[in-house]
mmCIF file of C-alpha atoms in Angstrom:
data_model
loop_
_atom_site.group_PDB
_atom_site.id
_atom_site.type_symbol
_atom_site.label_atom_id
_atom_site.label_comp_id
_atom_site.label_asym_id
_atom_site.label_seq_id
_atom_site.Cartn_x
_atom_site.Cartn_y
_atom_site.Cartn_z
ATOM 1 C CA MET A 22 17.079 40.801 59.108
ATOM 2 C CA ASP A 23 16.588 43.459 56.426
ATOM 3 C CA PHE A 24 13.712 43.378 53.948
ATOM 4 C CA GLY A 25 13.580 44.327 50.287
ATOM 5 C CA LEU A 26 10.797 44.730 47.744
ATOM 6 C CA VAL A 27 11.290 43.418 44.185
ATOM 7 C CA LEU A 28 9.177 44.764 41.313
ATOM 8 C CA GLN A 29 9.074 44.705 37.543
ATOM 9 C CA THR A 30 9.235 48.134 35.929
ATOM 10 C CA ASP A 31 5.887 47.834 34.184
ATOM 11 C CA PRO A 32 4.241 51.107 33.205
ATOM 12 C CA PRO A 33 3.142 53.322 34.694
ATOM 13 C CA ALA A 34 6.404 54.051 36.475
ATOM 14 C CA SER A 35 4.423 56.061 39.013
ATOM 15 C CA LYS A 36 2.977 52.767 40.324
ATOM 16 C CA VAL A 37 6.484 51.383 40.884
ATOM 17 C CA VAL A 38 7.451 54.551 42.750
ATOM 18 C CA SER A 39 4.255 54.433 44.814
ATOM 19 C CA LEU A 40 4.833 50.817 45.869
ATOM 20 C CA MET A 41 8.427 51.595 46.834
ATOM 21 C CA LYS A 42 7.256 54.525 48.964
ATOM 22 C CA ARG A 43 4.740 52.220 50.611
ATOM 23 C CA ALA A 44 7.482 49.677 51.256
ATOM 24 C CA GLU A 45 9.708 52.230 52.974
ATOM 25 C CA ARG A 46 6.832 53.357 55.183
ATOM 26 C CA ASN A 47 6.389 49.726 56.197
ATOM 27 C CA GLY A 48 10.005 49.208 57.204
ATOM 28 C CA PHE A 49 11.572 47.830 54.028
ATOM 29 C CA THR A 50 15.182 48.955 53.558
ATOM 30 C CA HIS A 51 15.794 47.931 49.932
ATOM 31 C CA GLY A 52 13.943 48.454 46.672
ATOM 32 C CA TRP A 53 14.906 46.146 43.807
ATOM 33 C CA THR A 54 13.636 45.861 40.231
ATOM 34 C CA PHE A 55 14.076 43.542 37.273
ATOM 35 C CA ASP A 56 16.388 44.816 34.523
ATOM 36 C CA SER A 57 15.458 43.544 31.064
ATOM 37 C CA ALA A 58 15.353 46.307 28.477
ATOM 38 C CA VAL A 59 12.950 44.682 26.015
ATOM 39 C CA LEU A 60 10.426 43.371 28.527
ATOM 40 C CA TRP A 61 10.187 46.345 30.900
ATOM 41 C CA GLN A 62 10.904 50.051 31.178
ATOM 42 C CA GLU A 63 14.435 51.290 31.882
ATOM 43 C CA PRO A 64 14.950 50.878 35.645
ATOM 44 C CA PHE A 65 17.700 53.436 36.205
ATOM 45 C CA VAL A 66 15.436 56.261 35.077
ATOM 46 C CA ILE A 67 12.846 55.076 37.579
ATOM 47 C CA TYR A 68 15.460 54.701 40.352
ATOM 48 C CA SER A 69 15.980 58.451 40.260
ATOM 49 C CA GLN A 70 12.298 58.970 41.017
ATOM 50 C CA ILE A 71 12.251 56.293 43.724
ATOM 51 C CA LEU A 72 15.264 57.852 45.423
ATOM 52 C CA SER A 73 13.824 61.349 45.260
ATOM 53 C CA ASN A 74 10.548 60.164 46.779
ATOM 54 C CA THR A 75 12.040 58.121 49.631
ATOM 55 C CA ALA A 76 14.396 59.032 52.464
ATOM 56 C CA LYS A 77 16.587 56.005 53.130
ATOM 57 C CA LEU A 78 15.631 53.231 50.717
ATOM 58 C CA THR A 79 18.586 51.585 48.934
ATOM 59 C CA VAL A 80 17.728 50.746 45.315
ATOM 60 C CA GLY A 81 19.175 48.623 42.557
ATOM 61 C CA PRO A 82 18.601 45.907 39.954
ATOM 62 C CA MET A 83 17.876 42.264 40.704
ATOM 63 C CA VAL A 84 19.690 41.812 38.463
ATOM 64 C CA THR A 85 21.559 43.719 35.789
ATOM 65 C CA ASN A 86 24.144 42.015 33.587
ATOM 66 C CA PRO A 87 27.432 42.957 31.887
ATOM 67 C CA GLY A 88 26.128 42.549 28.356
ATOM 68 C CA THR A 89 23.363 45.099 27.786
ATOM 69 C CA ARG A 90 25.330 48.210 28.774
ATOM 70 C CA THR A 91 29.019 49.023 28.602
ATOM 71 C CA TRP A 92 30.565 48.773 32.044
ATOM 72 C CA GLU A 93 31.628 52.404 32.322
ATOM 73 C CA VAL A 94 28.064 53.494 31.497
ATOM 74 C CA THR A 95 26.647 51.210 34.201
ATOM 75 C CA ALA A 96 29.204 52.465 36.716
ATOM 76 C CA SER A 97 28.577 56.100 35.795
ATOM 77 C CA THR A 98 24.828 55.670 36.208
ATOM 78 C CA PHE A 99 25.210 54.202 39.695
ATOM 79 C CA ALA A 100 27.777 56.827 40.648
ATOM 80 C CA THR A 101 25.555 59.663 39.430
ATOM 81 C CA LEU A 102 22.622 58.430 41.488
ATOM 82 C CA ASN A 103 24.877 58.053 44.525
ATOM 83 C CA ASP A 104 26.209 61.584 44.057
ATOM 84 C CA MET A 105 22.657 62.907 43.874
ATOM 85 C CA PHE A 106 21.183 60.871 46.732
ATOM 86 C CA GLY A 107 24.089 59.758 48.922
ATOM 87 C CA ASN A 108 25.336 56.190 48.342
ATOM 88 C CA ARG A 109 21.847 54.690 48.215
ATOM 89 C CA THR A 110 22.301 52.282 45.300
ATOM 90 C CA ILE A 111 23.340 48.648 45.097
ATOM 91 C CA CYS A 112 24.347 46.637 42.041
ATOM 92 C CA GLY A 113 22.854 43.178 41.741
ATOM 93 C CA ILE A 114 24.441 41.382 38.797
ATOM 94 C CA GLY A 115 24.026 38.062 37.006
ATOM 95 C CA ARG A 116 24.252 36.317 33.648
ATOM 96 C CA GLY A 117 21.271 38.117 32.104
ATOM 97 C CA ASP A 118 18.761 35.309 31.549
ATOM 98 C CA SER A 119 15.840 37.272 30.082
ATOM 99 C CA ALA A 120 17.696 40.452 29.114
ATOM 100 C CA MET A 121 20.156 38.650 26.865
ATOM 101 C CA ARG A 122 17.945 35.863 25.506
ATOM 102 C CA VAL A 123 15.064 38.147 24.516
ATOM 103 C CA ALA A 124 17.567 40.210 22.518
ATOM 104 C CA GLY A 125 18.865 37.095 20.746
ATOM 105 C CA ARG A 126 22.095 36.786 22.715
ATOM 106 C CA LYS A 127 23.476 34.133 25.049
ATOM 107 C CA PRO A 128 23.717 34.871 28.792
ATOM 108 C CA ASN A 129 27.090 36.162 29.930
ATOM 109 C CA THR A 130 29.898 33.908 31.078
ATOM 110 C CA LEU A 131 31.138 33.879 34.658
ATOM 111 C CA ALA A 132 34.485 35.240 33.486
ATOM 112 C CA ARG A 133 32.754 38.271 31.985
ATOM 113 C CA ILE A 134 30.729 38.828 35.170
ATOM 114 C CA SER A 135 33.934 38.676 37.224
ATOM 115 C CA GLU A 136 35.625 41.322 35.073
ATOM 116 C CA ALA A 137 32.529 43.518 35.056
ATOM 117 C CA MET A 138 32.082 43.399 38.830
ATOM 118 C CA LYS A 139 35.627 44.630 39.371
ATOM 119 C CA VAL A 140 35.339 47.447 36.834
ATOM 120 C CA ILE A 141 31.880 48.662 37.878
ATOM 121 C CA ARG A 142 32.671 48.592 41.600
ATOM 122 C CA ALA A 143 36.015 50.365 41.135
ATOM 123 C CA LEU A 144 34.735 53.121 38.840
ATOM 124 C CA ALA A 145 31.619 53.815 40.909
ATOM 125 C CA SER A 146 33.826 54.078 44.000
ATOM 126 C CA GLY A 147 36.134 56.668 42.425
ATOM 127 C CA GLU A 148 38.971 54.264 41.614
ATOM 128 C CA GLU A 149 40.775 53.484 38.384
ATOM 129 C CA ALA A 150 39.732 50.581 36.173
ATOM 130 C CA ASP A 151 41.202 49.007 33.046
ATOM 131 C CA LEU A 152 38.787 48.791 30.108
ATOM 132 C CA GLY A 153 40.821 46.329 28.087
ATOM 133 C CA GLY A 154 43.948 48.448 27.759
ATOM 134 C CA THR A 155 42.532 51.871 28.536
ATOM 135 C CA VAL A 156 42.704 52.891 32.184
ATOM 136 C CA ILE A 157 40.039 55.388 33.221
ATOM 137 C CA ARG A 158 38.683 57.096 36.319
ATOM 138 C CA PHE A 159 35.659 59.345 36.751
ATOM 139 C CA PRO A 160 37.118 62.775 37.627
ATOM 140 C CA TRP A 161 33.880 64.069 39.125
ATOM 141 C CA ILE A 162 33.360 61.493 41.875
ATOM 142 C CA LYS A 163 33.663 62.842 45.403
ATOM 143 C CA PRO A 164 35.579 61.063 48.199
ATOM 144 C CA GLY A 165 33.512 58.487 50.059
ATOM 145 C CA ALA A 166 31.661 57.115 47.062
ATOM 146 C CA ARG A 167 30.991 53.375 47.188
ATOM 147 C CA LEU A 168 28.948 50.739 45.377
ATOM 148 C CA PRO A 169 28.353 47.245 46.786
ATOM 149 C CA VAL A 170 28.055 44.573 44.085
ATOM 150 C CA TRP A 171 25.933 41.504 44.864
ATOM 151 C CA MET A 172 25.946 38.465 42.592
ATOM 152 C CA ALA A 173 23.071 36.118 41.756
ATOM 153 C CA ALA A 174 24.140 32.479 41.586
ATOM 154 C CA TYR A 175 22.975 28.841 41.659
ATOM 155 C CA GLY A 176 25.693 26.600 40.215
ATOM 156 C CA PRO A 177 28.903 25.506 41.986
ATOM 157 C CA LYS A 178 31.279 27.700 39.973
ATOM 158 C CA ALA A 179 29.053 30.750 40.357
ATOM 159 C CA LEU A 180 28.671 30.151 44.104
ATOM 160 C CA LYS A 181 32.435 29.869 44.458
ATOM 161 C CA MET A 182 33.010 33.092 42.548
ATOM 162 C CA THR A 183 30.385 34.870 44.641
ATOM 163 C CA GLY A 184 32.216 33.925 47.828
ATOM 164 C CA GLU A 185 35.546 34.986 46.409
ATOM 165 C CA GLU A 186 34.603 38.283 44.773
ATOM 166 C CA ALA A 187 31.132 39.653 45.536
ATOM 167 C CA ASP A 188 29.911 41.875 48.356
ATOM 168 C CA GLY A 189 26.632 39.971 48.526
ATOM 169 C CA PHE A 190 24.934 36.781 47.353
ATOM 170 C CA ILE A 191 21.441 36.851 45.811
ATOM 171 C CA LEU A 192 19.674 33.489 46.004
ATOM 172 C CA GLN A 193 16.391 33.492 44.125
ATOM 173 C CA LEU A 194 14.496 30.847 46.095
ATOM 174 C CA ALA A 195 13.532 30.344 49.730
ATOM 175 C CA ASP A 196 13.942 26.587 50.106
ATOM 176 C CA LEU A 197 15.544 25.880 53.487
ATOM 177 C CA TYR A 198 17.641 22.905 52.364
ATOM 178 C CA LEU A 199 18.982 24.629 49.262
ATOM 179 C CA THR A 200 19.584 27.887 51.131
ATOM 180 C CA GLU A 201 21.690 26.074 53.718
ATOM 181 C CA TYR A 202 23.607 24.240 50.969
ATOM 182 C CA MET A 203 24.307 27.340 48.894
ATOM 183 C CA VAL A 204 25.059 29.724 51.767
ATOM 184 C CA LYS A 205 27.639 27.224 53.023
ATOM 185 C CA ALA A 206 29.208 27.022 49.559
ATOM 186 C CA VAL A 207 29.504 30.821 49.371
ATOM 187 C CA LYS A 208 30.889 31.215 52.883
ATOM 188 C CA ASP A 209 33.362 28.339 52.428
ATOM 189 C CA ALA A 210 34.610 29.963 49.220
ATOM 190 C CA ALA A 211 35.008 33.294 50.992
ATOM 191 C CA VAL A 212 37.093 31.739 53.766
ATOM 192 C CA ALA A 213 39.201 29.785 51.276
ATOM 193 C CA ALA A 214 39.924 33.076 49.495
ATOM 194 C CA GLY A 215 41.137 34.650 52.733
ATOM 195 C CA ARG A 216 37.963 36.629 53.417
ATOM 196 C CA PRO A 217 35.868 36.552 56.609
ATOM 197 C CA ALA A 218 32.911 34.159 56.424
ATOM 198 C CA ASP A 219 30.547 37.114 56.861
ATOM 199 C CA ALA A 220 32.224 39.235 54.180
ATOM 200 C CA VAL A 221 29.404 38.344 51.781
ATOM 201 C CA LYS A 222 25.890 39.509 52.685
ATOM 202 C CA ILE A 223 23.209 36.904 52.030
ATOM 203 C CA CYS A 224 19.937 37.880 50.336
ATOM 204 C CA VAL A 225 17.154 35.359 49.704
ATOM 205 C CA ALA A 226 14.571 36.598 47.197
ATOM 206 C CA ALA A 227 11.227 34.877 46.585
ATOM 207 C CA PRO A 228 7.516 35.599 46.199
ATOM 208 C CA ALA A 229 5.558 36.088 49.411
ATOM 209 C CA TYR A 230 1.767 35.795 49.540
ATOM 210 C CA VAL A 231 -0.036 36.347 52.838
ATOM 211 C CA THR A 232 -3.370 34.569 53.274
ATOM 212 C CA GLU A 233 -5.982 35.143 55.969
ATOM 213 C CA ASP A 234 -5.987 31.445 56.868
ATOM 214 C CA ASP A 235 -4.505 28.138 55.763
ATOM 215 C CA SER A 236 -7.663 26.796 54.140
ATOM 216 C CA PRO A 237 -7.170 24.725 50.961
ATOM 217 C CA ALA A 238 -8.863 27.404 48.854
ATOM 218 C CA ALA A 239 -6.692 30.227 50.191
ATOM 219 C CA LEU A 240 -3.475 28.257 49.726
ATOM 220 C CA ALA A 241 -4.486 27.110 46.236
ATOM 221 C CA HIS A 242 -5.048 30.696 45.124
ATOM 222 C CA ALA A 243 -1.739 31.803 46.626
ATOM 223 C CA ARG A 244 0.113 28.999 44.841
ATOM 224 C CA GLU A 245 -1.368 29.971 41.491
ATOM 225 C CA GLN A 246 -0.263 33.569 42.049
ATOM 226 C CA CYS A 247 3.312 32.428 42.760
ATOM 227 C CA ARG A 248 3.750 29.407 40.460
ATOM 228 C CA TRP A 249 5.477 31.601 37.876
ATOM 229 C CA PHE A 250 8.510 31.748 40.155
ATOM 230 C CA GLY A 251 9.261 28.039 39.774
ATOM 231 C CA GLY A 252 9.260 28.572 36.028
ATOM 232 C CA MET A 253 11.660 31.495 36.275
ATOM 233 C CA VAL A 254 14.040 29.531 38.499
ATOM 234 C CA GLY A 255 13.622 26.612 36.104
ATOM 235 C CA ASN A 256 15.379 28.590 33.366
ATOM 236 C CA HIS A 257 18.525 28.737 35.473
ATOM 237 C CA VAL A 258 18.165 25.119 36.565
ATOM 238 C CA ALA A 259 17.843 23.999 32.945
ATOM 239 C CA ASP A 260 21.158 25.702 32.215
ATOM 240 C CA LEU A 261 22.754 23.828 35.120
ATOM 241 C CA VAL A 262 21.384 20.480 33.922
ATOM 242 C CA ALA A 263 22.669 21.196 30.400
ATOM 243 C CA LYS A 264 26.118 21.925 31.808
ATOM 244 C CA TYR A 265 26.469 19.330 34.563
ATOM 245 C CA GLY A 266 23.895 16.681 33.595
ATOM 246 C CA GLU A 267 21.112 15.153 35.668
ATOM 247 C CA HIS A 268 21.963 13.813 39.132
ATOM 248 C CA SER A 269 25.318 15.542 39.077
ATOM 249 C CA ALA A 270 27.295 15.624 42.305
ATOM 250 C CA ALA A 271 27.845 19.337 41.632
ATOM 251 C CA VAL A 272 24.151 20.285 41.821
ATOM 252 C CA PRO A 273 21.602 18.947 44.371
ATOM 253 C CA ASP A 274 18.771 16.795 43.003
ATOM 254 C CA GLU A 275 16.407 18.912 45.101
ATOM 255 C CA LEU A 276 17.101 21.757 42.684
ATOM 256 C CA THR A 277 17.010 19.877 39.387
ATOM 257 C CA ASP A 278 14.428 17.092 39.605
ATOM 258 C CA TYR A 279 11.342 19.278 39.257
ATOM 259 C CA ILE A 280 12.159 20.538 35.739
ATOM 260 C CA LYS A 281 11.888 17.117 34.096
ATOM 261 C CA SER A 282 8.426 18.021 32.746
ATOM 262 C CA ARG A 283 9.509 21.482 31.591
ATOM 263 C CA ALA A 284 8.579 21.819 27.910
ATOM 264 C CA GLY A 285 9.678 25.350 27.065
ATOM 265 C CA TYR A 286 9.490 28.968 28.116
ATOM 266 C CA ASP A 287 8.036 32.100 26.537
ATOM 267 C CA TYR A 288 9.745 35.197 27.970
ATOM 268 C CA SER A 289 6.786 37.398 27.082
ATOM 269 C CA HIS A 290 5.176 36.001 30.259
ATOM 270 C CA HIS A 291 8.368 36.169 32.328
ATOM 271 C CA GLY A 292 7.761 36.817 36.012
ATOM 272 C CA ARG A 293 3.985 37.058 35.669
ATOM 273 C CA ALA A 294 1.277 35.273 37.622
ATOM 274 C CA ASP A 295 -0.544 34.271 34.423
ATOM 275 C CA ASN A 296 2.513 32.593 32.872
ATOM 276 C CA PRO A 297 1.167 29.576 30.915
ATOM 277 C CA ASP A 298 4.591 27.903 30.785
ATOM 278 C CA THR A 299 4.748 27.025 34.479
ATOM 279 C CA ALA A 300 2.166 24.257 34.720
ATOM 280 C CA PHE A 301 5.056 21.816 35.190
ATOM 281 C CA VAL A 302 5.869 23.398 38.571
ATOM 282 C CA PRO A 303 4.335 21.216 41.323
ATOM 283 C CA ASP A 304 2.693 22.586 44.458
ATOM 284 C CA GLU A 305 5.555 21.196 46.543
ATOM 285 C CA ILE A 306 8.076 23.391 44.727
ATOM 286 C CA VAL A 307 5.877 26.470 45.066
ATOM 287 C CA ASP A 308 5.641 25.859 48.806
ATOM 288 C CA ARG A 309 9.374 25.213 49.149
ATOM 289 C CA PHE A 310 10.600 28.078 46.967
ATOM 290 C CA CYS A 311 8.083 30.720 48.114
ATOM 291 C CA LEU A 312 6.507 32.004 51.332
ATOM 292 C CA ILE A 313 2.791 31.236 51.346
ATOM 293 C CA GLY A 314 0.156 31.174 54.060
ATOM 294 C CA PRO A 315 -0.885 33.150 57.137
ATOM 295 C CA VAL A 316 1.494 35.617 58.793
ATOM 296 C CA ASP A 317 2.747 33.094 61.354
ATOM 297 C CA LYS A 318 3.962 30.778 58.583
ATOM 298 C CA HIS A 319 5.971 33.608 57.045
ATOM 299 C CA ILE A 320 7.528 34.457 60.404
ATOM 300 C CA GLU A 321 8.348 30.792 61.032
ATOM 301 C CA LYS A 322 10.126 30.315 57.697
ATOM 302 C CA LEU A 323 11.925 33.647 57.817
ATOM 303 C CA THR A 324 13.185 32.858 61.323
ATOM 304 C CA ALA A 325 14.621 29.614 59.959
ATOM 305 C CA LEU A 326 16.237 31.482 57.054
ATOM 306 C CA ARG A 327 17.754 34.007 59.434
ATOM 307 C CA GLU A 328 19.256 31.151 61.450
ATOM 308 C CA LEU A 329 20.883 29.903 58.236
ATOM 309 C CA GLY A 330 22.702 33.218 57.882
ATOM 310 C CA VAL A 331 20.300 35.146 55.651
ATOM 311 C CA ASP A 332 20.752 38.910 56.113
ATOM 312 C CA GLN A 333 17.928 40.094 53.841
ATOM 313 C CA PHE A 334 14.679 38.686 52.520
ATOM 314 C CA ALA A 335 13.517 40.372 49.309
ATOM 315 C CA VAL A 336 9.819 39.977 48.486
ATOM 316 C CA TYR A 337 8.946 39.346 44.851
ATOM 317 C CA ASP A 338 5.668 41.261 44.750
ATOM 318 C CA MET A 339 4.272 40.204 41.375
ATOM 319 C CA HIS A 340 0.736 38.985 42.103
ATOM 320 C CA ASP A 341 -2.767 40.272 42.822
ATOM 321 C CA ALA A 342 -2.081 41.369 46.419
ATOM 322 C CA GLN A 343 0.858 43.740 46.139
ATOM 323 C CA GLU A 344 -0.261 46.390 48.620
ATOM 324 C CA ALA A 345 -1.725 43.838 51.040
ATOM 325 C CA VAL A 346 1.544 41.900 51.288
ATOM 326 C CA ILE A 347 3.606 45.054 51.810
ATOM 327 C CA ASP A 348 1.246 46.163 54.576
ATOM 328 C CA ALA A 349 1.110 42.718 56.226
ATOM 329 C CA TYR A 350 4.881 42.552 56.299
ATOM 330 C CA GLY A 351 5.073 46.044 57.738
ATOM 331 C CA ALA A 352 2.483 45.371 60.425
ATOM 332 C CA HIS A 353 3.472 41.874 61.492
ATOM 333 C CA VAL A 354 6.417 40.173 59.784
ATOM 334 C CA ILE A 355 9.142 42.819 59.825
ATOM 335 C CA PRO A 356 8.596 43.743 63.487
ATOM 336 C CA ALA A 357 8.734 40.064 64.451
ATOM 337 C CA LEU A 358 12.014 39.451 62.638
ATOM 338 C CA ARG A 359 13.614 42.615 63.974
ATOM 339 C CA GLY A 360 12.275 42.350 67.494
#
């Protein structure tokens, strides 16, 4: 199993770079960041610094979207970084929950994501792409360039499209039941499309908080540091409920039931431990969606995720123990899952 680190690009950028360097020293292979132009600093500028200060780390957004940049600009940015640092970027892409809504726009449609994935992957790999009637190719790309495109998804149509078209699947929760359900949906769609079942890499991304023991006080503090995640996932779940309705056969109740008490969401607190809009998230959901507790509990859950076909676990590291979690994973968790 590979391991990634997920950060917001809060200033100073030097802190983001420092944490990514620390992650690589501890055995992490991927460095991911949020991509929401209003809420945080521009990630692609920071990627250049991360890449120049690490040796092998693969970096990219979790996730970008096809609405805030034109597709040829996105592709050119990835391709430039790859030309400078040697195919060490990855494109995570999704509908653009915070990036689009904070700017007063609706999240992108699946059809638009599908078109964008094809164009961005082709251009960044040195191939031709059609920009709505104008066929272009970057003349400066060297042979051997490549860009994997991984798609974030929850709903049935998005899961199907991920299996059919994406190089990887990003699932932003670590619930064992839902992971099994969604990984199967992606792999079944891949096979139905004539692809191998393992053609799509599986990445589970969720907060991880390592405690010294499993005392009630330690677990309570960890839950409060990670409760924001249930609120973030709740935004996507609310969209699914609006589209498919409650208790729909298309979406498991285990994913939708917990948002019934959700009152609203202020994106100015998006992805932050002090988010006041996540009180509706029960402890059970925090425990199911995140990894909380002593090291052995992390190893136990990650082993179960690996058995479900998960290729990478990406640690959302937005809490008051960023360095401690990176170091604990490097010292204990990563060796156990790779041993």
